[in-house]
mmCIF file of C-alpha atoms and ligand atoms in Angstrom:
data_model
loop_
_atom_site.group_PDB
_atom_site.id
_atom_site.type_symbol
_atom_site.label_atom_id
_atom_site.label_comp_id
_atom_site.label_asym_id
_atom_site.label_seq_id
_atom_site.Cartn_x
_atom_site.Cartn_y
_atom_site.Cartn_z
ATOM 1 C CA MET N 1 57.143 -19.013 -15.739
ATOM 2 C CA VAL N 2 55.107 -15.438 -15.103
ATOM 3 C CA LYS N 3 57.194 -12.796 -14.143
ATOM 4 C CA THR N 4 56.824 -11.458 -10.263
ATOM 5 C CA LYS N 5 55.754 -7.797 -10.632
ATOM 6 C CA ILE N 6 57.962 -5.458 -8.593
ATOM 7 C CA ALA N 7 57.685 -2.061 -7.448
ATOM 8 C CA VAL N 8 60.841 -0.011 -6.420
ATOM 9 C CA LEU N 9 60.684 2.610 -3.784
ATOM 10 C CA VAL N 10 62.940 5.482 -4.124
ATOM 11 C CA SER N 11 63.875 8.900 -2.702
ATOM 12 C CA GLY N 12 67.132 10.085 -4.366
ATOM 13 C CA GLY N 13 69.716 9.534 -7.039
ATOM 14 C CA GLY N 14 68.251 5.994 -7.677
ATOM 15 C CA THR N 15 71.482 4.462 -8.808
ATOM 16 C CA ASN N 16 70.248 1.214 -7.155
ATOM 17 C CA LEU N 17 67.093 1.326 -9.127
ATOM 18 C CA GLN N 18 69.527 1.599 -12.174
ATOM 19 C CA ALA N 19 71.294 -1.454 -11.081
ATOM 20 C CA LEU N 20 67.721 -3.314 -11.240
ATOM 21 C CA LEU N 21 66.881 -1.852 -14.554
ATOM 22 C CA ASP N 22 70.172 -2.552 -16.137
ATOM 23 C CA ALA N 23 69.877 -6.287 -14.532
ATOM 24 C CA GLN N 24 66.603 -6.456 -16.389
ATOM 25 C CA GLN N 25 68.045 -5.532 -19.406
ATOM 26 C CA SER N 26 71.141 -7.755 -19.405
ATOM 27 C CA GLY N 27 69.148 -10.662 -18.454
ATOM 28 C CA ALA N 28 70.460 -11.023 -14.661
ATOM 29 C CA LEU N 29 66.917 -10.356 -13.526
ATOM 30 C CA THR N 30 64.478 -12.601 -15.246
ATOM 31 C CA ALA N 31 62.132 -13.810 -12.796
ATOM 32 C CA GLY N 32 60.805 -10.004 -12.094
ATOM 33 C CA GLU N 33 59.692 -7.237 -13.922
ATOM 34 C CA ILE N 34 59.682 -3.697 -12.654
ATOM 35 C CA VAL N 35 56.138 -2.362 -13.151
ATOM 36 C CA LEU N 36 56.291 0.439 -11.095
ATOM 37 C CA VAL N 37 58.291 3.220 -9.191
ATOM 38 C CA ILE N 38 57.264 5.211 -6.173
ATOM 39 C CA ALA N 39 59.011 8.412 -5.159
ATOM 40 C CA SER N 40 58.835 9.901 -1.799
ATOM 41 C CA ASN N 41 59.458 13.203 -3.336
ATOM 42 C CA ASP N 42 59.186 14.560 -6.828
ATOM 43 C CA LYS N 43 62.891 15.790 -6.958
ATOM 44 C CA ALA N 44 64.120 12.385 -6.932
ATOM 45 C CA TYR N 45 66.463 11.772 -9.898
ATOM 46 C CA ALA N 46 65.335 8.158 -9.760
ATOM 47 C CA LEU N 47 62.037 9.317 -11.499
ATOM 48 C CA THR N 48 64.067 10.553 -14.562
ATOM 49 C CA ARG N 49 65.694 6.953 -14.551
ATOM 50 C CA ALA N 50 62.411 5.574 -14.503
ATOM 51 C CA ALA N 51 60.971 7.605 -17.238
ATOM 52 C CA ASN N 52 63.852 6.622 -19.385
ATOM 53 C CA ALA N 53 63.243 3.316 -19.205
ATOM 54 C CA GLY N 54 59.706 3.324 -19.947
ATOM 55 C CA VAL N 55 58.576 2.704 -16.400
ATOM 56 C CA PRO N 56 55.283 4.204 -14.879
ATOM 57 C CA ALA N 57 56.162 6.204 -11.908
ATOM 58 C CA VAL N 58 54.203 8.101 -9.046
ATOM 59 C CA VAL N 59 55.229 10.282 -6.457
ATOM 60 C CA CYS N 60 53.856 9.896 -2.870
ATOM 61 C CA SER N 61 55.108 12.379 -0.419
ATOM 62 C CA ARG N 62 54.235 11.908 3.168
ATOM 63 C CA LYS N 63 54.531 15.569 3.533
ATOM 64 C CA ALA N 64 51.916 16.525 0.630
ATOM 65 C CA LEU N 65 49.598 14.018 1.587
ATOM 66 C CA GLY N 66 49.591 15.285 5.501
ATOM 67 C CA SER N 67 49.736 12.061 7.391
ATOM 68 C CA GLN N 68 51.415 8.747 7.516
ATOM 69 C CA ALA N 69 48.243 7.007 7.054
ATOM 70 C CA ALA N 70 47.560 8.856 3.993
ATOM 71 C CA PHE N 71 51.021 8.286 2.799
ATOM 72 C CA GLU N 72 50.845 4.356 3.360
ATOM 73 C CA THR N 73 47.176 4.377 1.908
ATOM 74 C CA ALA N 74 48.358 6.177 -1.293
ATOM 75 C CA ILE N 75 51.376 3.782 -1.509
ATOM 76 C CA SER N 76 49.160 0.630 -0.993
ATOM 77 C CA GLN N 77 46.621 2.109 -3.795
ATOM 78 C CA ALA N 78 49.475 2.379 -6.299
ATOM 79 C CA LEU N 79 50.731 -0.963 -5.602
ATOM 80 C CA ALA N 80 47.329 -2.457 -6.096
ATOM 81 C CA GLU N 81 46.913 -0.578 -9.318
ATOM 82 C CA HIS N 82 49.821 -2.075 -10.806
ATOM 83 C CA GLY N 83 49.255 -5.648 -9.459
ATOM 84 C CA ALA N 84 52.707 -5.293 -7.483
ATOM 85 C CA GLU N 85 53.850 -8.589 -5.852
ATOM 86 C CA LEU N 86 57.335 -7.659 -4.455
ATOM 87 C CA ILE N 87 58.425 -4.227 -3.123
ATOM 88 C CA VAL N 88 62.096 -3.284 -3.466
ATOM 89 C CA MET N 89 63.230 -0.421 -1.450
ATOM 90 C CA ALA N 90 66.302 0.932 -3.106
ATOM 91 C CA GLY N 91 67.373 3.920 -1.256
ATOM 92 C CA PHE N 92 63.970 4.868 0.036
ATOM 93 C CA MET N 93 64.300 7.397 2.978
ATOM 94 C CA SER N 94 60.749 7.418 4.539
ATOM 95 C CA ILE N 95 59.669 4.944 7.358
ATOM 96 C CA LEU N 96 56.662 2.476 6.605
ATOM 97 C CA THR N 97 54.919 1.562 9.923
ATOM 98 C CA GLU N 98 53.756 -2.045 11.033
ATOM 99 C CA ASN N 99 50.274 -1.202 9.419
ATOM 100 C CA PHE N 100 51.806 -1.398 6.136
ATOM 101 C CA THR N 101 54.831 -3.783 6.411
ATOM 102 C CA SER N 102 52.545 -6.596 8.165
ATOM 103 C CA GLN N 103 50.438 -6.615 4.852
ATOM 104 C CA TRP N 104 53.710 -7.703 3.176
ATOM 105 C CA PRO N 105 55.385 -10.516 4.964
ATOM 106 C CA ARG N 106 58.793 -11.460 3.272
ATOM 107 C CA ARG N 107 57.833 -9.549 0.549
ATOM 108 C CA ILE N 108 59.420 -5.930 0.939
ATOM 109 C CA LEU N 109 63.307 -5.872 0.662
ATOM 110 C CA ASN N 110 65.769 -3.194 1.496
ATOM 111 C CA ILE N 111 69.220 -2.455 0.936
ATOM 112 C CA HIS N 112 71.209 -1.017 3.699
ATOM 113 C CA PRO N 113 74.679 0.315 3.304
ATOM 114 C CA SER N 114 76.723 -1.250 5.996
ATOM 115 C CA LEU N 115 77.042 -4.925 7.539
ATOM 116 C CA ILE N 116 73.798 -5.106 9.806
ATOM 117 C CA PRO N 117 73.848 -5.075 12.985
ATOM 118 C CA SER N 118 76.599 -2.161 12.595
ATOM 119 C CA PHE N 119 75.549 1.308 11.694
ATOM 120 C CA CYS N 120 71.923 0.701 10.945
ATOM 121 C CA GLY N 121 68.451 1.638 12.454
ATOM 122 C CA LYS N 122 66.903 5.116 13.111
ATOM 123 C CA GLY N 123 69.284 7.916 11.746
ATOM 124 C CA PHE N 124 71.470 5.577 9.900
ATOM 125 C CA TYR N 125 70.787 6.341 6.119
ATOM 126 C CA GLY N 126 72.677 7.400 3.084
ATOM 127 C CA LEU N 127 76.037 9.323 3.637
ATOM 128 C CA LYS N 128 75.543 9.328 7.365
ATOM 129 C CA VAL N 129 75.988 5.361 7.554
ATOM 130 C CA HIS N 130 79.624 5.733 5.801
ATOM 131 C CA GLU N 131 80.421 8.934 8.148
ATOM 132 C CA ALA N 132 79.602 6.525 11.257
ATOM 133 C CA ALA N 133 81.651 3.825 9.923
ATOM 134 C CA LEU N 134 84.658 6.200 9.235
ATOM 135 C CA ALA N 135 84.244 7.649 12.385
ATOM 136 C CA TYR N 136 84.558 4.292 14.444
ATOM 137 C CA GLY N 137 87.384 3.483 12.353
ATOM 138 C CA VAL N 138 86.325 0.038 11.200
ATOM 139 C CA LYS N 139 88.121 -1.549 8.407
ATOM 140 C CA VAL N 140 85.800 -3.312 6.625
ATOM 141 C CA THR N 141 82.177 -2.222 5.906
ATOM 142 C CA GLY N 142 79.640 -3.598 3.311
ATOM 143 C CA ALA N 143 75.962 -3.536 2.508
ATOM 144 C CA THR N 144 72.838 -5.874 3.580
ATOM 145 C CA VAL N 145 69.845 -6.524 1.772
ATOM 146 C CA HIS N 146 67.112 -7.554 4.324
ATOM 147 C CA PHE N 147 63.467 -8.150 4.350
ATOM 148 C CA VAL N 148 61.480 -5.396 5.965
ATOM 149 C CA ASN N 149 59.493 -5.901 9.052
ATOM 150 C CA GLU N 150 58.344 -2.900 11.820
ATOM 151 C CA VAL N 151 61.708 -2.614 13.132
ATOM 152 C CA PRO N 152 64.247 -0.273 11.035
ATOM 153 C CA ASP N 153 66.638 -2.316 9.626
ATOM 154 C CA GLY N 154 65.701 -5.085 11.736
ATOM 155 C CA GLY N 155 64.049 -7.551 9.331
ATOM 156 C CA GLU N 156 65.849 -11.052 8.207
ATOM 157 C CA ILE N 157 68.980 -10.774 6.458
ATOM 158 C CA LEU N 158 68.901 -12.002 2.900
ATOM 159 C CA LEU N 159 72.462 -11.322 1.532
ATOM 160 C CA GLN N 160 75.452 -9.473 2.527
ATOM 161 C CA LYS N 161 78.797 -8.571 1.084
ATOM 162 C CA ALA N 162 81.991 -6.820 2.780
ATOM 163 C CA VAL N 163 83.893 -4.062 1.268
ATOM 164 C CA ASP N 164 87.475 -2.979 2.526
ATOM 165 C CA VAL N 165 87.746 0.583 4.265
ATOM 166 C CA LEU N 166 90.869 2.195 2.760
ATOM 167 C CA PRO N 167 93.092 4.813 4.212
ATOM 168 C CA GLY N 168 92.270 8.234 3.107
ATOM 169 C CA ASP N 169 88.745 7.284 2.362
ATOM 170 C CA THR N 170 85.888 10.029 2.602
ATOM 171 C CA PRO N 171 82.401 9.359 3.118
ATOM 172 C CA GLU N 172 81.601 9.968 -0.568
ATOM 173 C CA VAL N 173 84.716 7.924 -1.612
ATOM 174 C CA LEU N 174 83.543 4.908 0.736
ATOM 175 C CA GLN N 175 79.906 5.292 -0.354
ATOM 176 C CA ARG N 176 80.768 4.834 -3.965
ATOM 177 C CA ARG N 177 82.900 1.907 -3.376
ATOM 178 C CA VAL N 178 79.944 0.186 -1.350
ATOM 179 C CA MET N 179 77.800 0.764 -3.960
ATOM 180 C CA GLU N 180 79.910 -0.467 -6.811
ATOM 181 C CA GLN N 181 81.395 -3.493 -5.010
ATOM 182 C CA ALA N 182 78.268 -4.652 -3.172
ATOM 183 C CA GLU N 183 74.979 -2.810 -3.520
ATOM 184 C CA TRP N 184 74.550 -2.667 -7.186
ATOM 185 C CA LYS N 185 75.350 -6.508 -7.168
ATOM 186 C CA LEU N 186 73.609 -7.638 -4.213
ATOM 187 C CA LEU N 187 70.120 -6.019 -4.876
ATOM 188 C CA PRO N 188 69.504 -7.312 -8.527
ATOM 189 C CA GLN N 189 70.473 -10.653 -6.900
ATOM 190 C CA ALA N 190 68.043 -10.615 -4.220
ATOM 191 C CA ALA N 191 65.209 -9.525 -6.456
ATOM 192 C CA GLN N 192 65.841 -12.423 -8.647
ATOM 193 C CA MET N 193 65.935 -14.681 -5.610
ATOM 194 C CA ILE N 194 62.698 -13.651 -4.106
ATOM 195 C CA SER N 195 60.836 -13.175 -7.728
ATOM 196 C CA GLU N 196 61.852 -16.869 -8.305
ATOM 197 C CA GLU N 197 60.438 -17.796 -4.765
ATOM 198 C CA ILE N 198 57.133 -15.944 -5.723
ATOM 199 C CA GLY N 199 57.116 -17.556 -9.141
ATOM 200 C CA ARG N 200 57.496 -20.864 -7.476
ATOM 201 C CA GLU N 201 54.544 -20.271 -5.151
ATOM 202 C CA LYS N 202 52.238 -19.196 -7.768
ATOM 203 C CA ALA N 203 52.999 -22.299 -10.001
ATOM 204 C CA GLU N 204 52.118 -24.578 -6.781
HETATM 205 C C1 GAR Q 301 72.161 3.610 -1.199
HETATM 206 O O1 GAR Q 301 73.439 3.618 -0.736
HETATM 207 C C2 GAR Q 301 71.288 3.113 -0.133
HETATM 208 O O2 GAR Q 301 71.987 1.562 0.160
HETATM 209 C C3 GAR Q 301 71.049 3.927 0.889
HETATM 210 O O3 GAR Q 301 71.065 4.929 0.613
HETATM 211 C C4 GAR Q 301 71.606 5.133 -0.860
HETATM 212 C C5 GAR Q 301 70.645 5.442 -1.978
HETATM 213 O O4 GAR Q 301 71.290 5.774 -3.205
HETATM 214 N N1 GAR Q 301 69.961 3.266 1.712
HETATM 215 C C6 GAR Q 301 69.742 3.823 3.059
HETATM 216 O O5 GAR Q 301 70.471 4.360 3.765
HETATM 217 C C7 GAR Q 301 68.574 2.941 3.692
HETATM 218 N N2 GAR Q 301 68.746 3.136 5.093
HETATM 219 P P1 GAR Q 301 70.453 5.489 -4.708
HETATM 220 O O6 GAR Q 301 69.333 6.577 -4.495
HETATM 221 O O7 GAR Q 301 71.569 6.102 -5.634
HETATM 222 O O8 GAR Q 301 70.264 4.010 -5.052
#
């Protein structure tokens, strides 16, 4: 079957991008191929990971482009140039509006570092999610892969995995455990699932 072309959107360290690249290498991600990385800023270490893997990368910065519309147009152009069929948001910290998301129904995945609907939505990203979980005192947290629509963290849930909160956890320690035990497994698994689905649709 022809592989589904995947674009990965990143903003920071890119450990989830690395998990996808590793899954491609190990044969856990066979139905899809990462053809493009789009970073929301030129400082993202994820860009180095893309270069090391020989994957083309572009920077689309909302700030540099001057408006949300120009930002979304630049992303759309890059996606079209590389023939992307599936978008995976892997630590992408910019908001995409309905103008963009409505063009890609069930074709944008996002990983969020909590069990949605806890600790999600506007203002909950990165370490802040784990700070909020610890402040609330939950004993179980986790990660969620969901489809992206116009509601921040509000699209249909695809996969979730629970992770224990342990006594003495700091936000950093908890973040690392959630990544290791949940995020780096769930995201490649979800990318494989939806790549297969797209492949089947194309074969029909
Ligand atoms: C990950 O924990 C990801 O789930 C989270 O940011 C981190 C990015 O790490 N995403 C969000 O909070 C999105 N709302 P990474 O750059 O090393 O993959």
